[in-house]
Short mmCIF file of C-alpha atoms and ligand atoms in Angstrom, two decimals:
data_model
loop_
_atom_site.label_atom_id
_atom_site.label_comp_id
_atom_site.label_asym_id
_atom_site.label_seq_id
_atom_site.Cartn_x
_atom_site.Cartn_y
_atom_site.Cartn_z
CA MET V 1431 -53.34 100.08 -27.59
CA LEU V 1432 -52.51 100.92 -31.18
CA LEU V 1433 -49.25 100.64 -33.05
CA SER V 1434 -49.16 104.44 -33.15
CA ASP V 1435 -49.21 104.54 -29.32
CA LEU V 1436 -45.97 102.57 -29.02
CA LYS V 1437 -42.88 104.15 -27.58
CA THR V 1438 -40.26 103.91 -30.30
CA PRO V 1439 -38.16 102.17 -31.33
CA ALA V 1440 -40.28 99.06 -30.83
CA PHE V 1441 -40.28 95.59 -32.30
CA ALA V 1442 -43.62 94.62 -33.84
CA VAL V 1443 -44.65 91.11 -34.80
CA ASP V 1444 -47.54 90.78 -37.23
CA LEU V 1445 -49.40 87.77 -35.87
CA ALA V 1446 -51.31 86.93 -39.06
CA LYS V 1447 -48.10 86.83 -41.09
CA LEU V 1448 -46.29 84.78 -38.47
CA GLU V 1449 -49.19 82.28 -38.39
CA ARG V 1450 -49.12 82.08 -42.19
CA ASN V 1451 -45.34 81.54 -42.31
CA THR V 1452 -45.38 78.85 -39.61
CA ALA V 1453 -48.38 77.04 -41.13
CA ARG V 1454 -46.72 77.01 -44.54
CA MET V 1455 -43.46 75.50 -43.32
CA ALA V 1456 -45.32 72.87 -41.27
CA ALA V 1457 -47.30 71.95 -44.39
CA THR V 1458 -44.10 71.74 -46.45
CA ALA V 1459 -42.54 69.32 -43.96
CA GLN V 1460 -45.69 67.24 -43.91
CA ARG V 1461 -45.88 67.05 -47.72
CA LEU V 1462 -42.19 66.07 -47.88
CA GLY V 1463 -42.60 63.39 -45.21
CA VAL V 1464 -39.95 64.81 -42.87
CA ARG V 1465 -40.11 65.93 -39.27
CA LEU V 1466 -40.03 69.68 -38.68
CA ARG V 1467 -37.64 70.39 -35.81
CA PRO V 1468 -37.89 74.16 -36.01
CA HIS V 1469 -35.15 76.44 -34.81
CA VAL V 1470 -36.28 78.97 -32.20
CA LYS V 1471 -33.18 81.19 -32.47
CA THR V 1472 -34.89 83.94 -34.45
CA HIS V 1473 -37.65 84.79 -31.96
CA LYS V 1474 -36.43 82.99 -28.79
CA THR V 1475 -39.97 82.82 -27.38
CA VAL V 1476 -42.17 79.99 -26.15
CA GLN V 1477 -45.09 81.55 -28.02
CA GLY V 1478 -43.18 81.43 -31.31
CA ALA V 1479 -42.05 77.83 -30.75
CA LEU V 1480 -45.62 76.72 -30.05
CA ARG V 1481 -46.77 78.28 -33.29
CA GLN V 1482 -43.94 76.61 -35.21
CA LEU V 1483 -45.20 73.26 -33.92
CA ARG V 1484 -48.92 74.02 -34.40
CA GLY V 1485 -49.39 74.06 -30.63
CA GLY V 1486 -47.37 70.88 -29.99
CA ARG V 1487 -44.20 70.39 -27.98
CA SER V 1488 -42.25 67.94 -30.11
CA GLY V 1489 -38.59 68.35 -31.05
CA ILE V 1490 -37.12 71.83 -31.39
CA THR V 1491 -33.71 73.32 -32.13
CA VAL V 1492 -32.01 75.99 -30.02
CA SER V 1493 -28.86 78.05 -30.38
CA THR V 1494 -28.12 78.65 -26.69
CA LEU V 1495 -28.47 76.68 -23.47
CA ALA V 1496 -30.50 79.61 -22.11
CA GLU V 1497 -33.05 78.95 -24.88
CA ALA V 1498 -32.95 75.25 -24.01
CA ARG V 1499 -33.69 75.95 -20.33
CA ALA V 1500 -36.55 78.34 -21.14
CA MET V 1501 -38.11 75.91 -23.60
CA HIS V 1502 -37.77 73.05 -21.14
CA ALA V 1503 -39.44 75.14 -18.44
CA ALA V 1504 -42.34 75.55 -20.88
CA GLY V 1505 -42.69 71.80 -21.41
CA PHE V 1506 -40.41 71.04 -24.36
CA THR V 1507 -38.06 68.11 -23.74
CA ASP V 1508 -36.62 66.99 -27.09
CA ILE V 1509 -34.15 69.83 -27.70
CA THR V 1510 -31.25 69.91 -30.15
CA TYR V 1511 -28.58 72.41 -29.13
CA ALA V 1512 -27.33 73.05 -32.65
CA VAL V 1513 -24.00 74.71 -31.91
CA PRO V 1514 -20.89 72.59 -31.32
CA ILE V 1515 -20.65 72.12 -27.55
CA ALA V 1516 -17.75 73.66 -25.67
CA PRO V 1517 -16.55 71.20 -23.02
CA GLN V 1518 -17.03 73.93 -20.39
CA LYS V 1519 -20.81 73.90 -21.08
CA LEU V 1520 -21.22 70.18 -20.52
CA ALA V 1521 -22.12 70.58 -16.86
CA GLU V 1522 -25.03 72.83 -17.86
CA ALA V 1523 -26.17 70.37 -20.51
CA ILE V 1524 -26.04 67.51 -18.02
CA ALA V 1525 -27.99 69.58 -15.48
CA LEU V 1526 -30.66 70.10 -18.13
CA GLN V 1527 -30.81 66.35 -18.75
CA ARG V 1528 -31.05 65.64 -15.02
CA ALA V 1529 -33.94 68.12 -14.85
CA GLY V 1530 -35.85 65.93 -17.32
CA ALA V 1531 -34.93 67.34 -20.73
CA GLU V 1532 -33.39 65.24 -23.48
CA PRO V 1533 -30.78 67.55 -24.96
CA ILE V 1534 -29.07 66.50 -28.17
CA LEU V 1535 -25.55 67.89 -28.35
CA LEU V 1536 -23.36 68.56 -31.34
CA THR V 1537 -19.71 68.07 -32.09
CA ASP V 1538 -17.27 67.91 -34.99
CA ASP V 1539 -14.13 67.51 -32.87
CA ALA V 1540 -12.24 64.56 -31.38
CA GLY V 1541 -11.15 66.57 -28.32
CA ALA V 1542 -14.73 67.62 -27.60
CA ALA V 1543 -15.84 64.01 -28.15
CA ALA V 1544 -13.37 62.91 -25.46
CA ALA V 1545 -14.74 65.58 -23.11
CA LEU V 1546 -18.30 64.41 -23.85
CA GLU V 1547 -17.38 60.79 -23.07
CA ARG V 1548 -15.64 61.78 -19.84
CA ALA V 1549 -18.38 64.12 -18.62
CA ALA V 1550 -21.13 61.59 -19.39
CA PHE V 1551 -19.19 58.82 -17.64
CA ASP V 1552 -18.41 60.97 -14.58
CA ALA V 1553 -22.05 62.07 -14.31
CA GLY V 1554 -23.37 58.56 -14.89
CA VAL V 1555 -25.59 59.66 -17.79
CA ARG V 1556 -25.91 58.81 -21.47
CA LEU V 1557 -25.74 61.87 -23.71
CA ALA V 1558 -27.32 62.05 -27.17
CA VAL V 1559 -24.99 63.51 -29.80
CA MET V 1560 -25.10 64.41 -33.47
CA LEU V 1561 -22.05 64.68 -35.67
CA LYS V 1562 -21.92 68.10 -37.29
CA VAL V 1563 -21.15 67.90 -41.00
CA ASP V 1564 -19.90 70.63 -43.34
CA CYS V 1565 -22.00 70.50 -46.51
CA GLY V 1566 -20.26 73.50 -48.09
CA TYR V 1567 -20.76 76.44 -45.71
CA HIS V 1568 -17.33 76.00 -44.05
CA ARG V 1569 -18.41 77.44 -40.69
CA ALA V 1570 -18.27 74.20 -38.72
CA GLY V 1571 -18.53 70.47 -39.29
CA VAL V 1572 -16.44 67.56 -40.43
CA ASP V 1573 -15.52 67.13 -44.08
CA PRO V 1574 -17.84 64.30 -45.16
CA ALA V 1575 -15.33 63.11 -47.77
CA SER V 1576 -12.61 62.59 -45.15
CA ASP V 1577 -11.67 59.43 -43.28
CA ALA V 1578 -11.46 61.49 -40.10
CA ALA V 1579 -15.23 62.09 -40.35
CA VAL V 1580 -15.95 58.36 -40.34
CA ALA V 1581 -13.44 57.80 -37.52
CA LEU V 1582 -15.13 60.46 -35.38
CA ALA V 1583 -18.58 59.02 -36.10
CA ARG V 1584 -17.29 55.58 -35.07
CA ARG V 1585 -15.84 56.97 -31.86
CA LEU V 1586 -19.15 58.64 -30.95
CA ALA V 1587 -21.11 55.49 -31.86
CA ASP V 1588 -18.84 53.21 -29.81
CA ALA V 1589 -18.67 55.35 -26.65
CA PRO V 1590 -20.73 53.58 -23.99
CA ASN V 1591 -22.00 56.82 -22.43
CA LEU V 1592 -22.88 58.47 -25.73
CA GLU V 1593 -25.66 57.76 -28.18
CA LEU V 1594 -24.92 58.82 -31.74
CA ARG V 1595 -28.29 59.98 -33.06
CA GLY V 1596 -27.04 60.83 -36.53
CA ILE V 1597 -25.66 63.68 -38.59
CA LEU V 1598 -26.61 67.33 -38.85
CA THR V 1599 -25.72 70.16 -41.22
CA HIS V 1600 -26.70 73.76 -41.90
CA ALA V 1601 -26.32 75.10 -45.43
CA GLY V 1602 -25.60 78.67 -44.39
CA HIS V 1603 -23.88 79.27 -47.72
CA ALA V 1604 -27.39 79.45 -49.20
CA TYR V 1605 -27.38 83.05 -47.90
CA GLY V 1606 -24.87 83.76 -50.64
CA ALA V 1607 -27.39 82.73 -53.31
CA ARG V 1608 -28.58 85.51 -55.59
CA ASN V 1609 -31.90 83.95 -56.49
CA ALA V 1610 -34.12 80.91 -56.11
CA ASP V 1611 -32.20 78.92 -58.74
CA GLU V 1612 -28.92 79.27 -56.85
CA ALA V 1613 -30.59 78.49 -53.52
CA ARG V 1614 -32.18 75.38 -55.07
CA ALA V 1615 -28.77 74.12 -56.22
CA ILE V 1616 -27.44 74.53 -52.66
CA ALA V 1617 -30.52 72.77 -51.25
CA ARG V 1618 -29.81 69.85 -53.57
CA GLU V 1619 -26.15 69.81 -52.49
CA GLU V 1620 -27.14 69.90 -48.80
CA ARG V 1621 -29.48 66.93 -49.27
CA ASP V 1622 -27.07 64.92 -51.43
CA VAL V 1623 -24.02 65.45 -49.23
CA MET V 1624 -25.94 64.33 -46.16
CA VAL V 1625 -27.75 61.37 -47.68
CA GLY V 1626 -24.46 60.25 -49.26
CA PHE V 1627 -22.53 60.58 -46.00
CA ALA V 1628 -25.21 58.71 -44.04
CA ALA V 1629 -24.99 55.89 -46.59
CA ARG V 1630 -21.20 55.82 -46.24
CA LEU V 1631 -21.48 55.55 -42.44
CA ARG V 1632 -23.97 52.70 -42.75
CA ARG V 1633 -21.68 50.88 -45.18
CA GLU V 1634 -18.99 51.20 -42.51
CA GLY V 1635 -21.37 49.60 -40.00
CA ILE V 1636 -22.17 52.82 -38.13
CA ALA V 1637 -25.85 53.37 -37.38
CA CYS V 1638 -27.12 56.78 -38.49
CA PRO V 1639 -30.81 57.05 -37.63
CA GLU V 1640 -31.17 60.80 -38.10
CA VAL V 1641 -30.19 62.97 -41.05
CA SER V 1642 -30.92 66.58 -40.15
CA ILE V 1643 -30.71 69.49 -42.60
CA GLY V 1644 -32.08 72.95 -42.89
CA SER V 1645 -31.88 76.66 -43.35
CA THR V 1646 -34.63 79.02 -44.38
CA PRO V 1647 -33.26 79.64 -47.91
CA THR V 1648 -32.83 75.92 -48.64
CA CYS V 1649 -36.12 74.89 -47.00
CA ALA V 1650 -37.85 77.41 -49.27
CA ARG V 1651 -36.66 75.31 -52.21
CA LEU V 1652 -37.11 71.76 -50.90
CA GLU V 1653 -40.40 71.10 -52.66
CA GLU V 1654 -38.73 71.87 -55.97
CA LEU V 1655 -36.28 68.97 -55.53
CA ASP V 1656 -37.02 65.40 -56.58
CA GLY V 1657 -37.87 64.30 -53.04
CA LEU V 1658 -36.11 64.18 -49.70
CA ALA V 1659 -35.55 60.42 -49.39
CA GLY V 1660 -32.96 59.72 -46.71
CA VAL V 1661 -33.53 62.99 -44.82
CA SER V 1662 -35.34 62.64 -41.51
CA GLU V 1663 -35.79 66.25 -40.34
CA ILE V 1664 -35.51 69.90 -41.32
CA ARG V 1665 -34.56 72.78 -39.00
CA PRO V 1666 -35.44 76.17 -40.49
CA GLY V 1667 -35.78 79.10 -38.08
CA ASN V 1668 -35.75 82.50 -39.74
CA TYR V 1669 -38.97 81.78 -41.72
CA VAL V 1670 -41.04 82.63 -38.63
CA PHE V 1671 -40.33 86.33 -39.20
CA TYR V 1672 -38.41 86.34 -42.52
CA ASP V 1673 -36.67 89.64 -43.32
CA ARG V 1674 -35.44 91.80 -46.14
CA PHE V 1675 -32.45 89.51 -46.79
CA GLN V 1676 -34.72 86.50 -47.30
CA ALA V 1677 -36.95 88.51 -49.63
CA ASP V 1678 -33.92 89.66 -51.61
CA ILE V 1679 -32.70 86.12 -52.24
CA GLY V 1680 -36.14 84.75 -53.02
CA SER V 1681 -37.00 82.77 -49.86
CA CYS V 1682 -40.16 84.88 -49.44
CA VAL V 1683 -41.75 88.12 -50.59
CA LEU V 1684 -41.61 91.34 -48.57
CA ASP V 1685 -45.26 90.92 -47.64
CA ASP V 1686 -44.36 87.72 -45.74
CA CYS V 1687 -42.07 89.62 -43.36
CA ALA V 1688 -43.74 89.42 -39.96
CA ALA V 1689 -41.28 91.51 -37.96
CA SER V 1690 -40.71 95.23 -38.23
CA VAL V 1691 -39.00 97.90 -36.21
CA VAL V 1692 -41.41 100.73 -35.45
CA THR V 1693 -39.66 104.07 -35.44
CA ARG V 1694 -40.36 107.80 -35.63
CA VAL V 1695 -38.81 110.62 -37.58
CA ILE V 1696 -36.78 112.74 -35.15
CA GLY V 1697 -35.21 115.18 -37.62
CA SER V 1698 -35.96 116.36 -41.16
CA TYR V 1699 -33.21 117.86 -43.33
CA PRO V 1700 -34.51 118.11 -46.89
CA GLU V 1701 -31.77 120.62 -47.75
CA ARG V 1702 -29.24 117.81 -47.42
CA GLY V 1703 -31.62 115.10 -48.55
CA GLN V 1704 -31.96 113.27 -45.23
CA VAL V 1705 -34.29 112.52 -42.35
CA ALA V 1706 -33.25 111.00 -39.04
CA ILE V 1707 -35.23 108.25 -37.28
CA ASP V 1708 -34.99 106.96 -33.70
CA ALA V 1709 -33.96 103.46 -34.81
CA GLY V 1710 -30.19 103.20 -34.88
CA ALA V 1711 -27.78 100.30 -34.79
CA LEU V 1712 -29.23 99.25 -31.43
CA ALA V 1713 -32.65 98.73 -32.99
CA LEU V 1714 -31.88 97.49 -36.51
CA SER V 1715 -28.39 95.97 -36.05
CA LYS V 1716 -25.58 96.82 -38.45
CA ASP V 1717 -26.35 93.89 -40.74
CA ALA V 1718 -25.85 95.30 -44.22
CA GLY V 1719 -28.18 92.75 -45.80
CA ALA V 1720 -27.82 90.99 -49.12
CA THR V 1721 -25.05 93.22 -50.46
CA HIS V 1722 -24.30 90.63 -53.14
CA VAL V 1723 -27.74 91.35 -54.59
CA HIS V 1724 -28.04 95.10 -53.96
CA ALA V 1725 -25.66 97.70 -55.28
CA GLU V 1726 -27.06 100.37 -52.92
CA PRO V 1727 -26.92 99.13 -49.33
CA THR V 1728 -29.77 100.02 -46.98
CA TYR V 1729 -30.19 98.97 -43.38
CA GLY V 1730 -33.77 97.81 -43.89
CA TYR V 1731 -36.87 98.31 -46.00
CA VAL V 1732 -39.11 101.20 -44.99
CA VAL V 1733 -42.62 99.79 -45.43
CA GLY V 1734 -44.58 101.72 -48.03
CA HIS V 1735 -41.57 103.88 -48.91
CA PRO V 1736 -39.36 102.08 -51.45
CA GLU V 1737 -37.86 105.47 -52.27
CA LEU V 1738 -36.25 105.77 -48.82
CA ARG V 1739 -32.84 104.29 -48.07
CA ILE V 1740 -31.42 103.91 -44.56
CA GLU V 1741 -27.81 104.76 -45.29
CA ALA V 1742 -26.17 105.10 -41.88
CA LEU V 1743 -26.82 103.78 -38.38
CA PRO V 1744 -25.16 105.51 -35.47
CA GLN V 1745 -26.13 104.00 -32.12
CA GLU V 1746 -29.57 105.60 -31.62
CA HIS V 1747 -30.15 107.35 -34.96
CA GLY V 1748 -30.91 106.07 -38.40
CA LEU V 1749 -30.06 108.40 -41.27
CA VAL V 1750 -32.43 108.01 -44.16
CA ARG V 1751 -31.56 109.22 -47.67
CA LEU V 1752 -34.40 111.02 -49.48
CA PRO V 1753 -34.75 110.99 -53.25
CA ALA V 1754 -33.89 114.24 -55.06
CA GLY V 1755 -36.51 116.95 -54.54
CA HIS V 1756 -38.20 115.21 -51.54
CA ARG V 1757 -39.65 117.72 -49.08
CA GLY V 1758 -38.73 115.70 -45.99
CA LEU V 1759 -40.98 114.07 -43.41
CA ALA V 1760 -42.59 115.73 -40.40
CA VAL V 1761 -40.86 115.04 -37.11
CA GLY V 1762 -42.98 112.46 -35.30
CA THR V 1763 -43.98 110.57 -38.46
CA LEU V 1764 -44.28 106.85 -37.69
CA LEU V 1765 -42.41 104.45 -39.99
CA ARG V 1766 -42.05 100.68 -39.99
CA VAL V 1767 -38.79 99.13 -41.10
CA ILE V 1768 -38.38 95.50 -42.12
CA PRO V 1769 -34.89 94.72 -40.82
CA ASN V 1770 -32.24 93.19 -43.04
CA HIS V 1771 -31.71 90.41 -40.51
CA SER V 1772 -34.65 89.81 -38.20
CA CYS V 1773 -32.72 87.45 -35.86
CA LEU V 1774 -30.24 90.20 -35.00
CA ALA V 1775 -32.80 93.00 -34.78
CA ALA V 1776 -35.11 90.92 -32.56
CA ALA V 1777 -32.20 90.20 -30.23
CA LEU V 1778 -31.89 93.92 -29.51
CA PHE V 1779 -35.35 94.14 -27.88
CA SER V 1780 -36.45 92.86 -24.48
CA ALA V 1781 -40.09 92.61 -25.61
CA TYR V 1782 -42.00 92.19 -28.87
CA HIS V 1783 -45.33 93.89 -29.49
CA VAL V 1784 -47.63 91.46 -31.22
CA VAL V 1785 -50.02 93.22 -33.57
CA GLU V 1786 -53.18 92.38 -35.46
CA GLY V 1787 -53.50 95.10 -38.06
CA GLU V 1788 -52.92 98.33 -36.14
CA ARG V 1789 -53.90 96.85 -32.78
CA VAL V 1790 -51.31 95.69 -30.26
CA VAL V 1791 -52.79 92.47 -28.88
CA ASP V 1792 -49.96 90.88 -26.90
CA GLU V 1793 -46.43 91.23 -25.64
CA TRP V 1794 -43.87 88.40 -25.90
CA ARG V 1795 -40.70 88.31 -23.84
CA PRO V 1796 -37.78 86.56 -25.54
CA VAL V 1797 -35.02 84.64 -23.80
CA ARG V 1798 -31.80 86.61 -23.49
CA GLY V 1799 -28.23 85.62 -22.72
CA TRP V 1800 -26.45 82.31 -23.20
C1 PLP U 753 -27.27 74.74 -37.02
C2 PLP U 753 -28.39 75.56 -37.53
N1 PLP U 753 -29.53 74.97 -37.90
C3 PLP U 753 -30.57 75.66 -38.39
C4 PLP U 753 -30.51 77.04 -38.53
C5 PLP U 753 -31.69 77.78 -39.07
O1 PLP U 753 -31.42 78.41 -40.28
P1 PLP U 753 -32.19 79.71 -40.76
O2 PLP U 753 -31.90 80.77 -39.77
O3 PLP U 753 -31.66 79.98 -42.11
O4 PLP U 753 -33.63 79.35 -40.77
C6 PLP U 753 -29.34 77.70 -38.16
C7 PLP U 753 -29.20 79.14 -38.30
O5 PLP U 753 -28.18 79.74 -38.11
C8 PLP U 753 -28.25 76.95 -37.66
O6 PLP U 753 -27.10 77.53 -37.30
#
């Protein structure tokens, strides 16, 4: 089957680019002397995870317990669930552990810590936990400058049914960077905050074996820092596919983007300067992309057509602005769109078509749900 035979909209994964992206990040981690515990949240497939780990099944990061179960069923055991655990999900996490996985759970909250202690005690298990730290993103995590952060770490370390593995952060504020220089400064901050906080815990007599950092924009800059001493692992995820946002802030170039939404022109209206495509919000997501970098928002980059701008996304239509004087595109014309945010676009498809050049060579089925 060829790309042009696909029913649209479809989600295409360019295997050569994905292999290149995953090999590069693995090599970066190796050069820096840190473990790569890749995040699988972007693709949510066993095939993608295996490529991230060069065919191995060492530690991975997931964003849902559904991902954790699917990865465990495929032979992965060392699985960090990198979202603060809701007490109501503890039974599921314990079931996963009883089934043979070694989930590592996350918290930044004393109430959740109490629930973790109680659930582990009641179940007669020992749960591995990481303390989530806020290194500047302000989405989740303890303030590493606070005394409460040390007190919570001590509580987790002292709980007989818990094992404090260390500290974990995600510098999501790197997505607000406008260029590589700004992303590099955030990467440095992420490293320094975490290494400094780990040192503070150790001075307080609290063991902190693991120091876990990582986002795609900061991992793209790590080799430009003066080393990663004190960091034990990195957890990038988006780099498997990349997307237009990452290209806009300098994490990659557009040619690295491995995922695209394949779509067809379904209406041509040159008199009003528009064409319609069959990829709407339910194929591309409504992520507006790096609006802090671009004055003119577009819901994705139309490959080979920098002159086209996707300006509106009703549910099943995309409305594409044509430059002045454009004659329109024939209905049926096939286009490929690099989404602004590949994690969100991928999540809208129940299958990915894996392509080598124009040939569709495989189909991957991602995990869905929570
Ligand atoms: C806790 C955590 N770690 C790692 C990642 C991976 O970051 P990125 O998607 O920028 O590669 C994410 C992404 O949201 C995350 O939330």
